[in-house]
mmCIF file with all atom_site columns, C-alpha atoms in Angstrom:
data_model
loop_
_atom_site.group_PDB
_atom_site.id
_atom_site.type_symbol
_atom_site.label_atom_id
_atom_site.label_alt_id
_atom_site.label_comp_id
_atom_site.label_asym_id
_atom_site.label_entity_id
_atom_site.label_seq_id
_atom_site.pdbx_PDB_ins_code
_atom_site.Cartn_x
_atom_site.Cartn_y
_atom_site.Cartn_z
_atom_site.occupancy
_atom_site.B_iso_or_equiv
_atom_site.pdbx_formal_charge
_atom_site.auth_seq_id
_atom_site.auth_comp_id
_atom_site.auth_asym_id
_atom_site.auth_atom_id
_atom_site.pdbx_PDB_model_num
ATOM 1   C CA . UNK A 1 1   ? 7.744   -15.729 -8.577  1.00 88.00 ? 1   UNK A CA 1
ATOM 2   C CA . UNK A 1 2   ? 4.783   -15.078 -10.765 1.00 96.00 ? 2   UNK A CA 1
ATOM 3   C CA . UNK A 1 3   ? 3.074   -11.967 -11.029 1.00 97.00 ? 3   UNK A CA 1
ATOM 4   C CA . UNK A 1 4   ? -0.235  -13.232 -9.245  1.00 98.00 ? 4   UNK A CA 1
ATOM 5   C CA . UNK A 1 5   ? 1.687   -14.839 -6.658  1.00 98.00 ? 5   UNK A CA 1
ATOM 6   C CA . UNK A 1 6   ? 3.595   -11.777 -5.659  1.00 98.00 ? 6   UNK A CA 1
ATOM 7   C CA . UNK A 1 7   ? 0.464   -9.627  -5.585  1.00 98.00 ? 7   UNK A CA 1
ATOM 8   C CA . UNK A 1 8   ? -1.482  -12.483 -3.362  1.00 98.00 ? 8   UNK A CA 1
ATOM 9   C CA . UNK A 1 9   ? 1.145   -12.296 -0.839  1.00 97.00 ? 9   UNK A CA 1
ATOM 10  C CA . UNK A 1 10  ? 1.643   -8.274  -0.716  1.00 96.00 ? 10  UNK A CA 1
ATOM 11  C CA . UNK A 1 11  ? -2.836  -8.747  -0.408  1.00 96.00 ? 11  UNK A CA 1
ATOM 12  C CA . UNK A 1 12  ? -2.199  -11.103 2.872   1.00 96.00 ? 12  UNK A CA 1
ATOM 13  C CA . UNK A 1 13  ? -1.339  -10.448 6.171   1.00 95.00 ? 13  UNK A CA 1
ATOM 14  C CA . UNK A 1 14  ? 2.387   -12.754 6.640   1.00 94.00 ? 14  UNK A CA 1
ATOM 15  C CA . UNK A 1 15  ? 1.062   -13.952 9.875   1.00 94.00 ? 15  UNK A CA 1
ATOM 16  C CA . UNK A 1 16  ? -2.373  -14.201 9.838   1.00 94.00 ? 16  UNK A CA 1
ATOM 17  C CA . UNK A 1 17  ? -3.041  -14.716 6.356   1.00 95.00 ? 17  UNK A CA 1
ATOM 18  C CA . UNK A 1 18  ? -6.162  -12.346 6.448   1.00 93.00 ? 18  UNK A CA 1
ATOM 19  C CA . UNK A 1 19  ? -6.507  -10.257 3.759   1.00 93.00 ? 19  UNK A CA 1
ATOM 20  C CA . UNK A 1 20  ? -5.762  -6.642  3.550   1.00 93.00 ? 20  UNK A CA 1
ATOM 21  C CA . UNK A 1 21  ? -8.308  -5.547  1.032   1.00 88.00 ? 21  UNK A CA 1
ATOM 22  C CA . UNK A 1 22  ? -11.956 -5.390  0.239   1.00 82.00 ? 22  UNK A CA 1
ATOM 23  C CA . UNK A 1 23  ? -12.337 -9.036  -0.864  1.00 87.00 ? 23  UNK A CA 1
ATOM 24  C CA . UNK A 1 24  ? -14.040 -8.398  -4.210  1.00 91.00 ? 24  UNK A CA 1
ATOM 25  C CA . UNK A 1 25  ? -11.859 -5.479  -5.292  1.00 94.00 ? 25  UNK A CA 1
ATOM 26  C CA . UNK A 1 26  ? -8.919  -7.856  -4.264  1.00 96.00 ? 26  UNK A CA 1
ATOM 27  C CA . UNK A 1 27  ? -9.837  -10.346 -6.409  1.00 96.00 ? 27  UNK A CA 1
ATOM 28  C CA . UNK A 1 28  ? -10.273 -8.200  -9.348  1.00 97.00 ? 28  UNK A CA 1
ATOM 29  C CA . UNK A 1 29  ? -6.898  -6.925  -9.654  1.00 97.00 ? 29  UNK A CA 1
ATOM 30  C CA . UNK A 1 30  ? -5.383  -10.527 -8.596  1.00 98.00 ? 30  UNK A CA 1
ATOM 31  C CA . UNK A 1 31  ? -7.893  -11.608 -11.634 1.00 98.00 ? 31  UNK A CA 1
ATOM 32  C CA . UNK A 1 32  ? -6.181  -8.838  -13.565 1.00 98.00 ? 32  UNK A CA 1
ATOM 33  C CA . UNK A 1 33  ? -2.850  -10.674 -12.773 1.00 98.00 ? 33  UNK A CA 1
ATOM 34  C CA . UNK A 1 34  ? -3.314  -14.033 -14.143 1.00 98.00 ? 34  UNK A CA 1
ATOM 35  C CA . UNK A 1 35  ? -4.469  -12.192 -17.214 1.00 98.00 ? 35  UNK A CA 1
ATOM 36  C CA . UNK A 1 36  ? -1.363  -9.773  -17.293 1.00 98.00 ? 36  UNK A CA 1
ATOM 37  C CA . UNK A 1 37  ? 1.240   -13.145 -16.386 1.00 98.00 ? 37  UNK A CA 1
ATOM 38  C CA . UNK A 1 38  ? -0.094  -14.403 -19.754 1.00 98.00 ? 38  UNK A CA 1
ATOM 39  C CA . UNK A 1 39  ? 0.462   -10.932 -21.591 1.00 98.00 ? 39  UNK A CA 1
ATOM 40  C CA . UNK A 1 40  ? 3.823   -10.824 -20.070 1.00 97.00 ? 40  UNK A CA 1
ATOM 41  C CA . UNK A 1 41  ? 4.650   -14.582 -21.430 1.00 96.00 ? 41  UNK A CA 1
ATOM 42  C CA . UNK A 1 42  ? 3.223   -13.589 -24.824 1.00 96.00 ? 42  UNK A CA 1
ATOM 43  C CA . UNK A 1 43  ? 0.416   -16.062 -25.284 1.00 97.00 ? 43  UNK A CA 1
ATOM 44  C CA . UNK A 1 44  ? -2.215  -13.238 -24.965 1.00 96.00 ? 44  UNK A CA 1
ATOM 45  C CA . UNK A 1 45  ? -3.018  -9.757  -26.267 1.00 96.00 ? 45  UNK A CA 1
ATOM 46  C CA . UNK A 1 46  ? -5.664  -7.281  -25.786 1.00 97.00 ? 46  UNK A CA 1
ATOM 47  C CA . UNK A 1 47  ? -6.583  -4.708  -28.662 1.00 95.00 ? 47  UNK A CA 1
ATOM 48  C CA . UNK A 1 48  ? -9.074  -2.218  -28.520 1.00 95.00 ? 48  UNK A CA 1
ATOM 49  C CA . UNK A 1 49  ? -10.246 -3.926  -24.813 1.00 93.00 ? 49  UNK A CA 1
ATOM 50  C CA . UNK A 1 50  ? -10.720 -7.042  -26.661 1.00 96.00 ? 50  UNK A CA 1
ATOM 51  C CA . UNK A 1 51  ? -8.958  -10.177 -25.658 1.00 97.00 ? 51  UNK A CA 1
ATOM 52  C CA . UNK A 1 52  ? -7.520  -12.817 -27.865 1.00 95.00 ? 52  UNK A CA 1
ATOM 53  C CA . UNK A 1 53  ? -4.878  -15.268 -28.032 1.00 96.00 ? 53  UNK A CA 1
ATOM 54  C CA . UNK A 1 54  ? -1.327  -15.255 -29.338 1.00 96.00 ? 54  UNK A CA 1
ATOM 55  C CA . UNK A 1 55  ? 0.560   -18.365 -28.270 1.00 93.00 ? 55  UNK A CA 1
ATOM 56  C CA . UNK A 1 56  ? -1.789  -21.214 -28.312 1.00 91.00 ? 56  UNK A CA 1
ATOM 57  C CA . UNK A 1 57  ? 0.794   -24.035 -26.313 1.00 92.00 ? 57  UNK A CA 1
ATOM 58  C CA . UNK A 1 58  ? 0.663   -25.478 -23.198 1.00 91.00 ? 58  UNK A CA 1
ATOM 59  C CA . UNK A 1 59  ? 3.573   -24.462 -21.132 1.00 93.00 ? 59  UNK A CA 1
ATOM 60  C CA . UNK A 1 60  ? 3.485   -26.482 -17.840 1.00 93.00 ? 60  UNK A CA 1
ATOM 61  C CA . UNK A 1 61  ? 1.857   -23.785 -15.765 1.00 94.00 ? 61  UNK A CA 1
ATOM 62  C CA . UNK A 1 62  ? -1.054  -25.110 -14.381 1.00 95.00 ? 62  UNK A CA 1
ATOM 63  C CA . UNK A 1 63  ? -3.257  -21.909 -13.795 1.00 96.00 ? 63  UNK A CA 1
ATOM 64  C CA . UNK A 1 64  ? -2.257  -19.726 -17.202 1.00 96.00 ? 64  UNK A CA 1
ATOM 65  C CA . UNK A 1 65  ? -2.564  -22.873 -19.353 1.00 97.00 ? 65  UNK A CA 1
ATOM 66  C CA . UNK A 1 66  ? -6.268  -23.291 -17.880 1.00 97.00 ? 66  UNK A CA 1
ATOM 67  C CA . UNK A 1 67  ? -6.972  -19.856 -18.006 1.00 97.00 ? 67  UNK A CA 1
ATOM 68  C CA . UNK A 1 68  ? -5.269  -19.758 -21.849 1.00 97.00 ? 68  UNK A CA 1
ATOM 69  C CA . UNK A 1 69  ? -7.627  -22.245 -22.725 1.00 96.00 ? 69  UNK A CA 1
ATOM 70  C CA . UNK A 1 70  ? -10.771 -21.210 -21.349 1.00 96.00 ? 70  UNK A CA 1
ATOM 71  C CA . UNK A 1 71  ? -9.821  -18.345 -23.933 1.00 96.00 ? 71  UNK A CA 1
ATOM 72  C CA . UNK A 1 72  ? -9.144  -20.119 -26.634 1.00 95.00 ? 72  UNK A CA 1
ATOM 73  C CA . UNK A 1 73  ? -12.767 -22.764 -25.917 1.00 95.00 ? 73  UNK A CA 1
ATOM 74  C CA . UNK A 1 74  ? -14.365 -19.288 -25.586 1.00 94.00 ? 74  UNK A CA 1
ATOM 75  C CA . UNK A 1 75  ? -13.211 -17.782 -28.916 1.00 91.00 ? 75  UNK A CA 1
ATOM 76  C CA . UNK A 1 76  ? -11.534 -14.361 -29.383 1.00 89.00 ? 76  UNK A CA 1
ATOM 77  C CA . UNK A 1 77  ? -12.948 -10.842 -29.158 1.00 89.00 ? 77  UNK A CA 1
ATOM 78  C CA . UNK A 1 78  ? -14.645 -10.762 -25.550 1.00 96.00 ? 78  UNK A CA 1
ATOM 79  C CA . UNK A 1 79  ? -13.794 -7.578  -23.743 1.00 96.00 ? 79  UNK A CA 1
ATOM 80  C CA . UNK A 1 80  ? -11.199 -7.455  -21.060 1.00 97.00 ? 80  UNK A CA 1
ATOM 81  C CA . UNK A 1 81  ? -13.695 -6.675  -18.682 1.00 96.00 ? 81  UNK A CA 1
ATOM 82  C CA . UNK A 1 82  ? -15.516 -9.746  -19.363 1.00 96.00 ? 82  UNK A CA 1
ATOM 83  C CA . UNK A 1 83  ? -12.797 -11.837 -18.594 1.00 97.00 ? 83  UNK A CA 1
ATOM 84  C CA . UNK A 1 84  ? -11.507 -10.387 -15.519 1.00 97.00 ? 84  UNK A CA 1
ATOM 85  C CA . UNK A 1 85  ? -15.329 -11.029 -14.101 1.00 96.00 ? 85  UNK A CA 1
ATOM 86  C CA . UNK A 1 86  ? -14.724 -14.545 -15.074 1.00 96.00 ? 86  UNK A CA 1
ATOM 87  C CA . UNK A 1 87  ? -11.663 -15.024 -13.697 1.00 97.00 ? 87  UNK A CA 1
ATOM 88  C CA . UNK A 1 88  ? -12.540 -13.567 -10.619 1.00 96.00 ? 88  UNK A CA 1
ATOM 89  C CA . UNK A 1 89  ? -16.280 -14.932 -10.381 1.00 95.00 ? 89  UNK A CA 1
ATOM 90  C CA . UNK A 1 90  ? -16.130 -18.317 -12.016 1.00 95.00 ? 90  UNK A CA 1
ATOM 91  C CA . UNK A 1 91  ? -12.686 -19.314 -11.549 1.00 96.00 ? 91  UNK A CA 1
ATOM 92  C CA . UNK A 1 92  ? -12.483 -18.042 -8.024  1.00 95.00 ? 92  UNK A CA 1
ATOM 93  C CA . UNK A 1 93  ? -8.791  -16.743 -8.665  1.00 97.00 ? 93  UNK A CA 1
ATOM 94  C CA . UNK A 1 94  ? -7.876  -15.994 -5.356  1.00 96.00 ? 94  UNK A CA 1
ATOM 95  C CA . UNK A 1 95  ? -8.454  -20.131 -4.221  1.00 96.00 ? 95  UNK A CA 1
ATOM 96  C CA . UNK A 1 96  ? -6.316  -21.009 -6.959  1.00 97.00 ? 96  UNK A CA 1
ATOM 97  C CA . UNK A 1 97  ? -3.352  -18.603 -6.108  1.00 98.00 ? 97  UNK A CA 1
ATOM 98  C CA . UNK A 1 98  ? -3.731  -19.618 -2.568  1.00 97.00 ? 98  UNK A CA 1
ATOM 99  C CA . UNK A 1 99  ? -3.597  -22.996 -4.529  1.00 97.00 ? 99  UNK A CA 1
ATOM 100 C CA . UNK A 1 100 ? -1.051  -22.585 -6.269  1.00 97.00 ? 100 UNK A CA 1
ATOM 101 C CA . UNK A 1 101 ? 1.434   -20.805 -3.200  1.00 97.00 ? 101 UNK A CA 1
ATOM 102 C CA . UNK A 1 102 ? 0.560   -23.547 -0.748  1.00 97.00 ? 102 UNK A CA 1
ATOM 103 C CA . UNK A 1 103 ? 1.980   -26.303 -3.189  1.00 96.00 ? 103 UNK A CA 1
ATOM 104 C CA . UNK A 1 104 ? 5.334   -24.134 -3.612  1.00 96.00 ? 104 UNK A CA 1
ATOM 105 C CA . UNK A 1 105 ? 5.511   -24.588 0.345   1.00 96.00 ? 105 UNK A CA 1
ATOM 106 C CA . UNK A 1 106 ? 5.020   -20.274 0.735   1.00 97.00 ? 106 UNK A CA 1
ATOM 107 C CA . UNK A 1 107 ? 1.459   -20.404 2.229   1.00 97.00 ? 107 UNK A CA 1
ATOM 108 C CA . UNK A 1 108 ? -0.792  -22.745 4.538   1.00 96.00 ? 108 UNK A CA 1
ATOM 109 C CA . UNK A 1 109 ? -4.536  -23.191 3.390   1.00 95.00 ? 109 UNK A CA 1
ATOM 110 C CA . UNK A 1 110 ? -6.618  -22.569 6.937   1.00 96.00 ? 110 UNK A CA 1
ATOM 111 C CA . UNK A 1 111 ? -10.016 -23.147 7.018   1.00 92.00 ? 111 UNK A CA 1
ATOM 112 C CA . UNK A 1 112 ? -12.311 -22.252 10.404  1.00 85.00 ? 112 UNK A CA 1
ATOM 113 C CA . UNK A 1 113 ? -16.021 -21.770 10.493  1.00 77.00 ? 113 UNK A CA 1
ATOM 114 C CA . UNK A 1 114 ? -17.808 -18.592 12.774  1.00 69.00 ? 114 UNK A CA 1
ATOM 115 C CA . UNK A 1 115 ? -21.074 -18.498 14.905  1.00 67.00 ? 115 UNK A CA 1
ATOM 116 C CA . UNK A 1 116 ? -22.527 -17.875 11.632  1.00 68.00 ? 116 UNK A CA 1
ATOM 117 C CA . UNK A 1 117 ? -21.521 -21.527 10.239  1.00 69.00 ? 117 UNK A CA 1
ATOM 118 C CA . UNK A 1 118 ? -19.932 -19.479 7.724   1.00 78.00 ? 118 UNK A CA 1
ATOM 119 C CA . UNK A 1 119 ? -16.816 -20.887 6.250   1.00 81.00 ? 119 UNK A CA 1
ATOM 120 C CA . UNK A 1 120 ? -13.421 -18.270 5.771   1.00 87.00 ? 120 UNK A CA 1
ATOM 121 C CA . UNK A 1 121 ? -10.344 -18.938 4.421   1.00 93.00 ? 121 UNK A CA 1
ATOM 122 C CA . UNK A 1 122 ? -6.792  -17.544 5.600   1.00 94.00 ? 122 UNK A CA 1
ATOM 123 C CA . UNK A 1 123 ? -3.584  -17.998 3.972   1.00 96.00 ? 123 UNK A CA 1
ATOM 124 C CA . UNK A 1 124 ? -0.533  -17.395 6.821   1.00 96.00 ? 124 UNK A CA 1
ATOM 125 C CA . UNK A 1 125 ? 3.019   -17.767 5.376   1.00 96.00 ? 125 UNK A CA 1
ATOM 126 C CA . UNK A 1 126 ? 4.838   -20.696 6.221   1.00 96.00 ? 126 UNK A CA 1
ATOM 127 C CA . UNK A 1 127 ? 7.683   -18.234 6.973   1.00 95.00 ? 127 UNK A CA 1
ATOM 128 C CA . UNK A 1 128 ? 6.428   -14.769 7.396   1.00 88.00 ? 128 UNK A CA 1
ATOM 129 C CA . UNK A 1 129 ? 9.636   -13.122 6.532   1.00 88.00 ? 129 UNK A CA 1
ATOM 130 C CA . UNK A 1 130 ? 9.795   -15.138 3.038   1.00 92.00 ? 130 UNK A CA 1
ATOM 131 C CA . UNK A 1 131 ? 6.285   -14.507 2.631   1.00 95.00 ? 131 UNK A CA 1
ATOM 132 C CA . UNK A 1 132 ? 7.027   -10.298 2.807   1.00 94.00 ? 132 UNK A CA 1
ATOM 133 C CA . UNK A 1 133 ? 9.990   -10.113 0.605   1.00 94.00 ? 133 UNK A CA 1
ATOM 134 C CA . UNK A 1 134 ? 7.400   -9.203  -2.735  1.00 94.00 ? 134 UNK A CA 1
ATOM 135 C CA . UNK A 1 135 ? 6.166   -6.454  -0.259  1.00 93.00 ? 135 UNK A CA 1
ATOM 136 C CA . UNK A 1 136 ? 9.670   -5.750  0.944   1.00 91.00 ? 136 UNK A CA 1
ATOM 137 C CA . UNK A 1 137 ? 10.978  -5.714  -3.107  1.00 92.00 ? 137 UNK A CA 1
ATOM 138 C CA . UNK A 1 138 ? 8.050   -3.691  -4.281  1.00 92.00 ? 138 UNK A CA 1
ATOM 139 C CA . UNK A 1 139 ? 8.701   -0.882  -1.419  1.00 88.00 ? 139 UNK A CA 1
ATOM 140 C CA . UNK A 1 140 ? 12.433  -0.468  -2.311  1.00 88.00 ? 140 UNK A CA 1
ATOM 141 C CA . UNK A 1 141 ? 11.931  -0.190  -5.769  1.00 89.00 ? 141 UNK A CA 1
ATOM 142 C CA . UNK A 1 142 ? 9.238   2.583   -5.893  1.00 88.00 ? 142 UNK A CA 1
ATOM 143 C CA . UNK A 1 143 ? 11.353  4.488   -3.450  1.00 85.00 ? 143 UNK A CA 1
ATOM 144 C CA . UNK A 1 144 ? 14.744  4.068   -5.853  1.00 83.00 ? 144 UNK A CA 1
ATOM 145 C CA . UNK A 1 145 ? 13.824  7.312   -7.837  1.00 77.00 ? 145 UNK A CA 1
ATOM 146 C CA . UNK A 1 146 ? 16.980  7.803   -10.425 1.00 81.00 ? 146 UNK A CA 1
ATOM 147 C CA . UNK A 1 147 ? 15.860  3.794   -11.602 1.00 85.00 ? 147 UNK A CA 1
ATOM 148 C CA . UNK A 1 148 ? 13.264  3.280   -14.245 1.00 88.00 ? 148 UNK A CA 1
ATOM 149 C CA . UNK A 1 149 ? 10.802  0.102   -13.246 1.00 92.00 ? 149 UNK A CA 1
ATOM 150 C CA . UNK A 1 150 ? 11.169  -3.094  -15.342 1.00 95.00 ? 150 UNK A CA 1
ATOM 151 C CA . UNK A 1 151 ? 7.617   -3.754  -16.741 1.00 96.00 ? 151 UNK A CA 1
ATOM 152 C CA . UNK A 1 152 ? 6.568   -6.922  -14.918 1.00 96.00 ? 152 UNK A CA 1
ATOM 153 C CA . UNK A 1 153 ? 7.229   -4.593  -11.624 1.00 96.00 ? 153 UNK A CA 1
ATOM 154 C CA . UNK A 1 154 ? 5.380   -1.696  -12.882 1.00 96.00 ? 154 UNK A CA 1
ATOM 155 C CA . UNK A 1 155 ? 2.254   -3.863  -13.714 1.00 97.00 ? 155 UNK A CA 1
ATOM 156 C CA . UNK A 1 156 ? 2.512   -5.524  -9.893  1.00 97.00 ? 156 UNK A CA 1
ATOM 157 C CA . UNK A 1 157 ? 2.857   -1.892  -9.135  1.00 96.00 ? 157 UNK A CA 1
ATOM 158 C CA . UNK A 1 158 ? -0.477  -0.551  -11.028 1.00 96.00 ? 158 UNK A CA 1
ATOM 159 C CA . UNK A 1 159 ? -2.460  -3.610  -9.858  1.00 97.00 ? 159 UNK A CA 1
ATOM 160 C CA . UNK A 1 160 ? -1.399  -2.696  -6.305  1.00 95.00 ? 160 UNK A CA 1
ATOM 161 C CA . UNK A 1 161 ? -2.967  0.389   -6.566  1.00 93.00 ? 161 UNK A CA 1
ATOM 162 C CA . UNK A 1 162 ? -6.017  -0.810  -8.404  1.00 94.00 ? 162 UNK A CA 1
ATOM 163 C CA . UNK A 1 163 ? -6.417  -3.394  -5.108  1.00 94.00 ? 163 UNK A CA 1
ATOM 164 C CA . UNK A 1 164 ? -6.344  -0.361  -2.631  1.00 91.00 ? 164 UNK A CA 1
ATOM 165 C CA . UNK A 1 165 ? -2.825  -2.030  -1.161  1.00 92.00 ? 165 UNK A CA 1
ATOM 166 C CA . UNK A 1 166 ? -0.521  1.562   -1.456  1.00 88.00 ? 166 UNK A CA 1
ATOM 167 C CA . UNK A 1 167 ? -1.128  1.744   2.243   1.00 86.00 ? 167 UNK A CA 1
ATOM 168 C CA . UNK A 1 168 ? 0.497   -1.690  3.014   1.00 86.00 ? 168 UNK A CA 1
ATOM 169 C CA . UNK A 1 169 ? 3.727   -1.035  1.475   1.00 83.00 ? 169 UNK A CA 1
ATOM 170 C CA . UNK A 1 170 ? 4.272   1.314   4.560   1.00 69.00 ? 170 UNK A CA 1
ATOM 171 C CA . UNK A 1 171 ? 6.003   3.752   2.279   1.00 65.00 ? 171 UNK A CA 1
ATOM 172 C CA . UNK A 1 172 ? 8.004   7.337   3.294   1.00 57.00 ? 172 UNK A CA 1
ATOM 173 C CA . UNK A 1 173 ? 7.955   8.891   0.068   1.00 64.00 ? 173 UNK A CA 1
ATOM 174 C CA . UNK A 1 174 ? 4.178   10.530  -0.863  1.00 67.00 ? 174 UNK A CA 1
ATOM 175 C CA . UNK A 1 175 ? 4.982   10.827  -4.436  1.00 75.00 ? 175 UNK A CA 1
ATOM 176 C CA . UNK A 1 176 ? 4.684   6.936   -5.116  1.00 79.00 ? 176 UNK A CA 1
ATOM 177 C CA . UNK A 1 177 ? 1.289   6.739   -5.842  1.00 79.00 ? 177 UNK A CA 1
ATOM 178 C CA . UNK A 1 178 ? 2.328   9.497   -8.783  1.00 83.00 ? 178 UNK A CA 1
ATOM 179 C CA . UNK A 1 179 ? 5.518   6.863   -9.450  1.00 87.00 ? 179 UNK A CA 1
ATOM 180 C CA . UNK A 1 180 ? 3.238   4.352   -10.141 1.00 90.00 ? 180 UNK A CA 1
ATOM 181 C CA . UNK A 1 181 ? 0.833   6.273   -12.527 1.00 89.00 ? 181 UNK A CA 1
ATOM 182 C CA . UNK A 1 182 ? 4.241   7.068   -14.237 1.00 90.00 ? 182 UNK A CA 1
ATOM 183 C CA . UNK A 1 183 ? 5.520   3.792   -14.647 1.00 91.00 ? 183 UNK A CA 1
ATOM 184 C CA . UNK A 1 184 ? 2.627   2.454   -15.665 1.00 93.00 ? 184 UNK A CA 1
ATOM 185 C CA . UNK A 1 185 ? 2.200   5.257   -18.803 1.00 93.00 ? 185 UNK A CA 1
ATOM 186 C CA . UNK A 1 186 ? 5.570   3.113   -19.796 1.00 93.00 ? 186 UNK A CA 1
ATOM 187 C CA . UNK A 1 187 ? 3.870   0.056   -20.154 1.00 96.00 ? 187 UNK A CA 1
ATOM 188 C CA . UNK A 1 188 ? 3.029   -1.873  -23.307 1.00 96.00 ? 188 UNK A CA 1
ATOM 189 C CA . UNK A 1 189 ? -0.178  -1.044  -25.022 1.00 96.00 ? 189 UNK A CA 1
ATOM 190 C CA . UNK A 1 190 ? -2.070  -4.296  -24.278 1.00 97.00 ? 190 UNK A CA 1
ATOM 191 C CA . UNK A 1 191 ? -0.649  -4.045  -20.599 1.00 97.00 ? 191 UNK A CA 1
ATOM 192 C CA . UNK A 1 192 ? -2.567  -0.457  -20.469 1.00 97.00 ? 192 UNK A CA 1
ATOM 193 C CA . UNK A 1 193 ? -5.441  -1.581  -21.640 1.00 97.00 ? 193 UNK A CA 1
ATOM 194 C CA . UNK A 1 194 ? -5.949  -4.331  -19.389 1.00 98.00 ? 194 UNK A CA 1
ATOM 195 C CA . UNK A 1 195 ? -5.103  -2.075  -16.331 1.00 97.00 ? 195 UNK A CA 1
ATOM 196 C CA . UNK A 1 196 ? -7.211  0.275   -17.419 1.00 97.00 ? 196 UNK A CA 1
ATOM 197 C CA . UNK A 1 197 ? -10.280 -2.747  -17.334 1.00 97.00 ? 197 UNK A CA 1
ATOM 198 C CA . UNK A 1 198 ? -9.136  -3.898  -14.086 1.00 97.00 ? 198 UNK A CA 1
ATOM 199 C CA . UNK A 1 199 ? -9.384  0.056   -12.687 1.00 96.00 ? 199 UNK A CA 1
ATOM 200 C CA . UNK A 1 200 ? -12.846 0.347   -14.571 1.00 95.00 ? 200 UNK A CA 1
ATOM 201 C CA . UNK A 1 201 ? -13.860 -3.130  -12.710 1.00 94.00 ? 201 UNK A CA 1
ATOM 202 C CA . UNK A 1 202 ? -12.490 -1.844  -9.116  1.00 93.00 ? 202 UNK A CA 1
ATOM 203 C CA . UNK A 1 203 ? -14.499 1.053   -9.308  1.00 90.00 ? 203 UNK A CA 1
ATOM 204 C CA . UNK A 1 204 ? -17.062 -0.533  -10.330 1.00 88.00 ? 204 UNK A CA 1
ATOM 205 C CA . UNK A 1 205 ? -16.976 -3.132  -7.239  1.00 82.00 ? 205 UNK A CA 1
ATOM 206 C CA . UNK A 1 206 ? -16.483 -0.560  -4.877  1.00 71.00 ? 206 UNK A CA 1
ATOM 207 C CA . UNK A 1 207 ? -19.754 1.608   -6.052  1.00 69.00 ? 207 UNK A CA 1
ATOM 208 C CA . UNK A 1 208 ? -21.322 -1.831  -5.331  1.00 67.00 ? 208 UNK A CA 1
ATOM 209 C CA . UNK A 1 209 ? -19.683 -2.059  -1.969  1.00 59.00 ? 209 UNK A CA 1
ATOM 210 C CA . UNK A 1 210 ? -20.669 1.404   -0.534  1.00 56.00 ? 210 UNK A CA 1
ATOM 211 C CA . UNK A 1 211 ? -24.440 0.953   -1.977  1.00 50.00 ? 211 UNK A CA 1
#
């Protein structure tokens, strides 16, 4: 499963499909996962919080290749921060995860309208208990101590906390959220980096959100 998949379905309720963060926070750290499933595939880097492109083929991935070459239209050397705004903004990130979930067969698209006329989108799992097993995987392996976290897990793991989701893992241990800052030190430069943008971008959101 890809990275922004996993961390849409940890965001969701399994039943409901509501989700379980601030919307616009959400959406930046899923933003900050299509950015990282390209870093992780090697068609992107990021250096000195700039962005710019590595691997300039299409590889049969609908969402990365569109992102990948809204990057490469848009030229090199825009800030990290910059793109996570427009993945998350212009893109609309989340609709295209959703997207991208309910034509595996994981998720249901369900559209209703309130008194307000305003239209809301849920995302319930087709099977709930399939649907929890990135939650389910997460939670086990921040509470296996002795073993180190491979780096695609560790990045899920950072953007988890950077989408105020800690609390839905339903986790014993306390020391996670200090597991997770660990793990994440391991990471790959560029991986850092764009964390770091996606943390800057959170906090930025939720400022907004309180004022």
């Amino acid at each position: 499963m890809r990275l922004a998949d996993e961390l849409f379905l940890v965001g969701h309720d399994d039943f409901t499909g509501k989700p379980l963060s601030s919307g616009r926070i959400f959406d930046t750290a899923l933003a900050g996962a299509a950015l990282a499933e390209l870093l992780l595939d090697g068609r992107l880097g990021v250096d000195n919080g700039t962005v710019f492109a590595l691997d300039r083929q299409p590889r049969n991935e609908a969402l990365t290749d569109l992102l990948l070459s809204e990057i490469i239209r848009r030229g090199d050397g825009h800030s990290a921060r910059l793109w996570l705004a427009f993945v998350r903004d212009e893109m609309q990130i989340r609709e295209r995860v959703g997207n991208r979930l309910a034509g595996a067969g994981w998720v249901r698209r369900v559209e209703s309208r309130g008194l307000t006329l305003r239209t809301s989108v849920r995302w319930p799992g087709v099977n709930p208990n399939q649907v929890a097993a990135p939650r389910v995987r997460l939670g086990a392996s921040l509470q296996q101590t002795q073993r180190p976290l491979d780096t695609t897990t560790a990045t899920l793991a950072a953007l988890i906390r950077a989408g105020n989701l800690v609390g839905v893992l339903t986790l014993v241990d306390r020391s996670v959220a200090d597991r997770i800052v660990t793990a994440r030190q391991s990471l790959p430069g560029s991986l850092q980096q764009l964390l770091a943008a996606v943390d800057a971008a959170a906090a930025d959101t939720a400022v907004q959100i309180r004022r």
